[in-house]
CSV table of C-alpha atoms and ligand atoms in Angstrom, one decimal:
chain,number,residue,atom,x,y,z
R,1,MET,CA,0.9,-15.7,-19.1
R,2,ASN,CA,1.5,-17.3,-16.2
R,3,LYS,CA,-0.2,-16.9,-12.6
R,4,LYS,CA,2.0,-15.2,-10.4
R,5,SER,CA,1.7,-14.8,-6.8
R,6,LEU,CA,3.0,-10.7,-5.8
R,7,LEU,CA,3.8,-11.0,-3.1
R,8,THR,CA,6.7,-8.2,-2.4
R,9,MET,CA,7.8,-4.8,-5.4
R,10,LYS,CA,10.8,-6.9,-5.4
R,11,ASP,CA,8.7,-9.6,-7.7
R,12,LEU,CA,7.5,-6.8,-10.3
R,13,THR,CA,10.4,-6.0,-12.9
R,14,ASN,CA,10.1,-2.4,-13.5
R,15,GLU,CA,7.8,-2.8,-17.0
R,16,GLU,CA,5.5,-5.5,-15.5
R,17,ILE,CA,4.8,-2.2,-12.0
R,18,LEU,CA,4.2,0.2,-14.9
R,19,GLU,CA,1.6,-2.6,-16.5
R,20,ILE,CA,-0.3,-2.8,-13.5
R,21,LEU,CA,-0.8,1.1,-13.4
R,22,ASP,CA,-1.7,1.5,-16.4
R,23,ASP,CA,-4.3,-0.7,-16.2
R,24,ALA,CA,-5.2,0.1,-12.7
R,25,LYS,CA,-5.6,4.2,-15.1
R,26,ALA,CA,-7.9,1.3,-17.9
R,27,PHE,CA,-9.6,0.3,-15.4
R,28,SER,CA,-11.0,4.0,-14.3
R,29,TYR,CA,-12.2,4.5,-18.1
R,30,SER,CA,-11.7,2.9,-20.9
R,31,HIS,CA,-12.4,-1.2,-19.1
R,32,SER,CA,-14.3,0.3,-16.3
R,33,ASP,CA,-17.2,-2.6,-16.6
R,34,TRP,CA,-14.8,-4.9,-17.8
R,35,GLN,CA,-14.1,-8.5,-15.7
R,36,LEU,CA,-12.2,-11.9,-16.2
R,37,PRO,CA,-12.6,-14.0,-18.5
R,38,GLU,CA,-14.6,-16.9,-16.9
R,39,SER,CA,-14.3,-14.8,-14.0
R,40,ALA,CA,-18.0,-17.0,-12.3
R,41,GLN,CA,-15.5,-20.0,-11.9
R,42,VAL,CA,-13.1,-18.3,-10.4
R,43,LEU,CA,-13.3,-17.9,-6.2
R,44,THR,CA,-10.6,-16.0,-4.3
R,45,ALA,CA,-10.6,-15.7,-0.2
R,46,ASN,CA,-9.5,-12.6,1.8
R,47,LEU,CA,-7.6,-13.7,4.8
R,48,PHE,CA,-7.1,-10.8,7.7
R,49,PHE,CA,-5.0,-12.0,10.0
R,50,GLU,CA,-4.9,-8.5,11.7
R,51,PRO,CA,-7.7,-5.2,11.3
R,52,SER,CA,-7.3,-3.6,8.0
R,53,THR,CA,-10.5,-1.0,5.9
R,54,ARG,CA,-8.6,0.4,3.3
R,55,THR,CA,-6.8,-2.3,2.2
R,56,HIS,CA,-9.7,-5.9,3.1
R,57,TYR,CA,-12.7,-3.7,1.3
R,58,SER,CA,-11.2,-2.6,-0.8
R,59,PHE,CA,-9.7,-6.2,-2.5
R,60,VAL,CA,-13.4,-7.3,-1.8
R,61,SER,CA,-15.1,-4.0,-4.4
R,62,ALA,CA,-12.0,-5.2,-7.1
R,63,GLU,CA,-12.7,-9.1,-6.4
R,64,LYS,CA,-16.6,-8.0,-7.2
R,65,GLN,CA,-16.0,-6.4,-9.7
R,66,LEU,CA,-14.1,-8.3,-11.6
R,67,GLY,CA,-17.4,-10.7,-10.3
R,68,LEU,CA,-15.1,-13.6,-9.0
R,69,LYS,CA,-16.2,-15.3,-6.2
R,70,THR,CA,-15.7,-14.3,-3.0
R,71,VAL,CA,-15.4,-15.3,0.9
R,72,ASP,CA,-13.6,-13.4,3.4
R,73,PHE,CA,-12.0,-15.8,6.0
R,74,GLN,CA,-12.6,-15.4,9.9
R,75,ALA,CA,-9.8,-16.7,11.5
R,76,GLU,CA,-11.3,-16.4,14.8
R,77,SER,CA,-14.0,-18.8,14.1
R,78,SER,CA,-11.3,-20.7,12.2
R,79,SER,CA,-9.1,-23.7,13.2
R,80,ILE,CA,-6.5,-21.3,13.8
R,81,THR,CA,-7.9,-21.2,17.4
R,82,LYS,CA,-7.2,-25.5,17.4
R,83,GLY,CA,-3.4,-24.4,16.7
R,84,GLU,CA,-2.8,-25.4,13.2
R,85,THR,CA,-0.7,-23.2,10.4
R,86,LEU,CA,-0.8,-20.9,8.5
R,87,TYR,CA,0.9,-22.8,6.2
R,88,ASP,CA,-2.3,-26.0,7.0
R,89,THR,CA,-4.4,-23.1,6.9
R,90,VAL,CA,-4.1,-21.6,3.8
R,91,LYS,CA,-3.3,-25.6,1.9
R,92,VAL,CA,-7.1,-26.7,2.9
R,93,PHE,CA,-8.3,-23.7,1.1
R,94,GLU,CA,-6.0,-23.9,-2.3
R,95,SER,CA,-7.1,-27.9,-1.4
R,96,VAL,CA,-10.7,-27.1,-1.6
R,97,GLY,CA,-11.0,-25.5,-4.9
R,98,TYR,CA,-10.1,-21.6,-4.2
R,99,GLN,CA,-7.4,-20.1,-7.0
R,100,LEU,CA,-6.9,-16.9,-5.0
R,101,LEU,CA,-5.6,-15.8,-1.7
R,102,VAL,CA,-5.3,-12.5,-0.5
R,103,ILE,CA,-2.8,-12.4,3.0
R,104,ARG,CA,-3.0,-10.2,5.8
R,105,HIS,CA,-0.5,-11.2,8.4
R,106,PRO,CA,1.3,-9.3,11.6
R,107,GLN,CA,4.7,-11.5,11.2
R,108,ASP,CA,6.6,-9.9,8.7
R,109,GLU,CA,7.6,-12.0,5.7
R,110,TYR,CA,4.9,-15.2,6.2
R,111,PHE,CA,4.2,-16.0,2.9
R,112,ASN,CA,8.4,-17.5,3.1
R,113,GLU,CA,6.7,-20.1,4.6
R,114,LEU,CA,3.8,-21.4,2.3
R,115,LYS,CA,6.5,-21.8,-0.5
R,116,GLY,CA,4.6,-25.1,-0.6
R,117,ILE,CA,1.3,-23.3,-1.9
R,118,ASN,CA,1.0,-23.6,-5.7
R,119,ILE,CA,-2.0,-21.1,-6.2
R,120,PRO,CA,-0.9,-17.5,-6.5
R,121,ILE,CA,-1.5,-15.0,-3.0
R,122,ILE,CA,-1.0,-11.6,-3.1
R,123,ASN,CA,0.3,-10.3,0.1
R,124,ALA,CA,-1.9,-7.9,1.7
R,125,GLY,CA,0.7,-6.6,4.3
R,126,ASP,CA,3.3,-8.9,5.9
R,127,GLY,CA,4.2,-7.1,9.6
R,128,LYS,CA,6.7,-3.7,9.4
R,129,GLY,CA,7.9,-6.2,5.9
R,130,ASN,CA,6.3,-5.6,2.7
R,131,HIS,CA,2.9,-3.4,1.2
R,132,PRO,CA,2.8,-4.3,-2.6
R,133,SER,CA,-0.7,-3.1,-3.3
R,134,GLN,CA,-0.9,0.2,-0.7
R,135,CYS,CA,2.9,0.8,-2.6
R,136,LEU,CA,1.2,0.9,-5.8
R,137,LEU,CA,-1.1,2.5,-5.4
R,138,ASP,CA,0.7,5.4,-3.8
R,139,LEU,CA,3.0,5.2,-7.1
R,140,LEU,CA,-0.3,5.4,-9.3
R,141,THR,CA,-1.3,8.5,-7.8
R,142,ILE,CA,2.4,10.3,-8.1
R,143,TYR,CA,2.4,9.3,-11.4
R,144,GLN,CA,-1.6,10.9,-11.4
R,145,GLU,CA,-0.1,14.3,-10.3
R,146,PHE,CA,3.3,14.4,-11.8
R,147,GLY,CA,3.1,12.1,-15.1
R,148,HIS,CA,6.6,10.1,-13.9
R,149,PHE,CA,9.0,9.6,-11.3
R,150,ASP,CA,11.9,10.9,-12.9
R,151,GLY,CA,13.4,13.3,-9.8
R,152,ILE,CA,9.9,13.7,-7.2
R,153,ASN,CA,11.2,14.6,-4.2
R,154,VAL,CA,9.5,12.4,-1.7
R,155,LEU,CA,9.4,12.4,2.2
R,156,ILE,CA,8.2,10.2,3.7
R,157,CYS,CA,7.0,11.6,8.0
R,158,GLY,CA,6.9,9.1,10.9
R,159,ASP,CA,6.6,6.1,12.5
R,160,VAL,CA,9.7,4.9,9.8
R,161,ALA,CA,10.9,2.1,12.0
R,162,HIS,CA,7.9,0.2,11.8
R,163,SER,CA,6.4,1.0,8.1
R,164,ARG,CA,5.7,-1.4,6.2
R,165,VAL,CA,4.2,1.3,3.9
R,166,ALA,CA,7.9,3.5,3.7
R,167,ALA,CA,9.6,0.0,2.8
R,168,SER,CA,7.7,-1.1,-0.3
R,169,ASP,CA,8.0,2.5,-1.4
R,170,LYS,CA,11.3,3.5,-0.9
R,171,GLU,CA,11.8,0.7,-3.2
R,172,ALA,CA,9.9,1.6,-5.4
R,173,LEU,CA,10.5,4.7,-5.8
R,174,GLU,CA,14.3,4.6,-6.2
R,175,ARG,CA,13.9,1.8,-8.6
R,176,PHE,CA,12.1,5.0,-11.2
R,177,ASN,CA,15.1,7.9,-10.1
R,178,ALA,CA,12.6,9.6,-7.2
R,179,ASN,CA,14.3,11.2,-4.7
R,180,VAL,CA,13.3,9.6,-0.9
R,181,ARG,CA,14.3,11.4,2.4
R,182,PHE,CA,12.7,10.2,5.6
R,183,SER,CA,12.8,12.4,8.9
R,184,GLY,CA,10.7,11.5,12.5
R,185,PRO,CA,11.8,10.9,16.5
R,186,LYS,CA,14.8,9.6,16.5
R,187,GLU,CA,13.7,6.6,18.0
R,188,TRP,CA,12.1,5.4,15.0
R,189,GLU,CA,15.3,5.6,12.4
R,190,ARG,CA,15.7,2.6,11.0
R,191,GLU,CA,18.4,1.4,9.1
R,192,GLY,CA,19.1,2.1,5.7
R,193,TYR,CA,16.6,4.7,6.0
R,194,PRO,CA,18.6,8.3,7.3
R,195,PHE,CA,16.5,10.7,8.8
R,196,SER,CA,17.2,14.5,7.8
R,197,ASP,CA,15.7,18.0,9.0
R,198,PHE,CA,12.0,17.6,9.8
R,199,ASP,CA,11.3,21.5,8.5
R,200,GLU,CA,14.2,21.8,5.7
R,201,SER,CA,12.7,18.8,4.0
R,202,ILE,CA,9.3,20.5,3.9
R,203,GLU,CA,10.3,22.7,1.1
R,204,TRP,CA,12.5,20.5,-0.3
R,205,ALA,CA,9.1,18.0,-0.9
R,206,ASP,CA,7.4,17.4,-4.0
R,207,VAL,CA,5.1,15.1,-2.5
R,208,VAL,CA,4.9,14.4,1.5
R,209,MET,CA,3.8,11.0,3.1
R,210,LEU,CA,2.7,10.7,6.7
R,211,LEU,CA,2.7,7.9,8.3
R,212,ARG,CA,0.9,6.8,11.2
R,213,ILE,CA,2.5,5.2,14.8
R,214,GLN,CA,2.1,1.7,14.6
R,215,LYS,CA,0.9,1.3,18.7
R,216,GLU,CA,0.5,-2.6,17.4
R,217,ARG,CA,3.7,-2.6,16.2
R,218,GLY,CA,5.1,-1.2,20.1
R,219,ALA,CA,5.9,2.3,18.4
R,220,THR,CA,5.8,4.6,22.0
R,221,LEU,CA,6.5,8.2,22.6
R,222,GLN,CA,5.5,8.2,25.8
R,223,SER,CA,6.7,11.6,26.8
R,224,LEU,CA,5.1,14.0,24.0
R,225,SER,CA,1.4,14.0,23.6
R,226,ASP,CA,-0.8,14.1,20.5
R,227,ASP,CA,-0.7,18.1,20.7
R,228,GLU,CA,3.3,17.3,21.1
R,229,TYR,CA,4.2,15.2,18.3
R,230,LEU,CA,2.3,17.4,15.4
R,231,SER,CA,3.9,20.4,16.3
R,232,GLN,CA,7.6,18.7,16.1
R,233,TYR,CA,7.1,16.2,13.8
R,234,GLY,CA,3.6,16.3,12.4
R,235,LEU,CA,2.2,18.3,9.2
R,236,THR,CA,1.0,21.6,11.4
R,237,LYS,CA,-0.9,24.3,8.9
R,238,GLU,CA,2.6,26.5,9.3
R,239,ARG,CA,4.1,23.5,7.8
R,240,TYR,CA,1.5,23.7,5.8
R,241,ASN,CA,1.6,27.7,4.0
R,242,ARG,CA,5.9,26.0,3.7
R,243,MET,CA,4.9,23.4,1.3
R,244,LYS,CA,6.2,24.2,-2.7
R,245,ASP,CA,2.4,25.6,-4.2
R,246,HIS,CA,2.2,21.9,-7.1
R,247,ALA,CA,3.5,19.8,-3.5
R,248,ILE,CA,0.9,16.9,-2.9
R,249,ILE,CA,0.3,15.1,1.2
R,250,MET,CA,-0.4,12.0,0.8
R,251,HIS,CA,-1.1,8.7,4.1
R,252,PRO,CA,-0.8,5.6,4.1
R,253,ALA,CA,-4.0,5.0,6.5
R,254,PRO,CA,-5.9,5.3,8.8
R,255,VAL,CA,-5.2,9.1,10.0
R,256,ASN,CA,-4.7,9.9,13.3
R,257,ARG,CA,-6.0,13.7,12.7
R,258,GLY,CA,-4.5,15.9,15.6
R,259,VAL,CA,-1.4,13.7,15.5
R,260,GLU,CA,0.2,13.5,12.0
R,261,ILE,CA,-1.8,16.1,10.8
R,262,ASP,CA,-4.0,19.0,11.8
R,263,THR,CA,-7.7,17.8,10.9
R,264,ASP,CA,-8.1,20.7,9.6
R,265,LEU,CA,-5.5,19.7,6.2
R,266,VAL,CA,-7.1,15.9,5.5
R,267,GLU,CA,-9.5,16.8,2.7
R,268,SER,CA,-7.1,20.6,2.6
R,269,GLU,CA,-6.1,21.5,-1.7
R,270,LYS,CA,-3.1,19.4,-1.4
R,271,SER,CA,-4.5,16.2,-0.3
R,272,ARG,CA,-4.8,13.0,-1.7
R,273,ILE,CA,-5.6,10.8,1.0
R,274,PHE,CA,-9.1,10.3,-0.6
R,275,LYS,CA,-8.2,9.7,-4.2
R,276,GLN,CA,-5.3,7.6,-3.0
R,277,MET,CA,-8.0,5.4,-2.0
R,278,HIS,CA,-10.0,5.2,-4.9
R,279,ASN,CA,-6.6,5.0,-6.5
R,280,GLY,CA,-5.8,1.3,-3.6
R,281,MET,CA,-9.5,0.1,-5.5
R,282,LEU,CA,-8.1,0.4,-9.4
R,283,VAL,CA,-5.2,-0.7,-8.6
R,284,ARG,CA,-5.7,-3.9,-6.6
R,285,LYS,CA,-8.5,-5.2,-9.4
R,286,ALA,CA,-5.1,-4.7,-12.1
R,287,MET,CA,-3.5,-6.6,-9.0
R,288,ILE,CA,-5.7,-9.4,-9.5
R,289,LYS,CA,-5.8,-9.6,-12.5
R,290,LYS,CA,-1.6,-10.0,-13.3
R,291,ALA,CA,-1.9,-12.3,-10.5
R,292,LEU,CA,-4.5,-14.8,-12.5
R,293,GLY,CA,-2.6,-14.6,-15.1
R,294,VAL,CA,-4.0,-12.5,-17.6
R,295,ALA,CA,-2.6,-10.1,-20.3
R,296,PRO,CA,-2.1,-6.5,-19.6
R,297,PHE,CA,-4.3,-4.6,-21.7
R,298,VAL,CA,-2.8,-3.1,-24.9
R,299,ARG,CA,-0.8,0.7,-24.1
R,300,GLU,CA,-1.1,3.7,-26.1
R,301,GLY,CA,1.1,3.4,-29.0
R,302,GLN,CA,1.3,-0.1,-28.8
R,303,GLU,CA,-1.4,-2.0,-31.4
W,401,CP,N1,-3.9,1.8,4.4
W,401,CP,C1,-3.5,0.5,4.7
W,401,CP,O1,-3.8,-0.2,4.8
W,401,CP,O2,-5.0,0.5,5.7
W,401,CP,P1,-6.1,-0.9,6.2
W,401,CP,O3,-4.6,-1.1,7.5
W,401,CP,O4,-7.1,0.5,6.7
W,401,CP,O5,-5.9,-1.8,5.5
């Protein structure tokens, strides 16, 4: 198998997505100690130009569990501060022997500037464009719950306009025949993502996915306090009680407790928020394996 950059969900066929989900599941039971062949020789670097806790440190965890040698790039002490471009920075890593890069950057589709790079890149988030590793962990969480995607009703609520998670999840879920609705303040409606009535959709949804307000991308609702936001657009206890019995809560996090979700609901029975984080580590191990061109584990029924 060839090495492959994983930049957007469009880089993966449906079959490849299912292979990654199966590999992630295998990492949680039968292959938990599995390491890449000759992993000790593989050098990887994590270049985060935006803050991150989950994505960054779950990639580090995945890399170390797979036996890779891993380093974290520090932009503030690098030659970026002397005006070096993103392309030239990434080219340095390629030139000095790194074989895999994980990059998060605030610019939408920053990777279009990196077409001359010949080592695989995993996109850890680009502006409001794409977040493929978050999307794959969301898919895994939904699959674990329902066993399929076909006909599952997913309601994505909040700052849709600035959300790369909404963009990647919509694209992938619709490919697998899930039904996706959006809701939130009218100001945050995004072209191609029409908003529906929140209170009606709460009772329709099998998955209620809440989004953080992305203040760092200019999202503001100056007229609303946190309490007002929660009561108008967030998951309150009253709305929670109207969710279907089997419905689950998801959130890519970080969570603003008491804004998009009542703080008592973050670890409620229906919440899968911390399960999503654990799944993130499993999915990122599978993505690294895929990016480095290692064949999928043999799936049940395919031997
Ligand atoms: N969900 C997510 O991308 O979280 P971090 O910004 O902490 O990585």
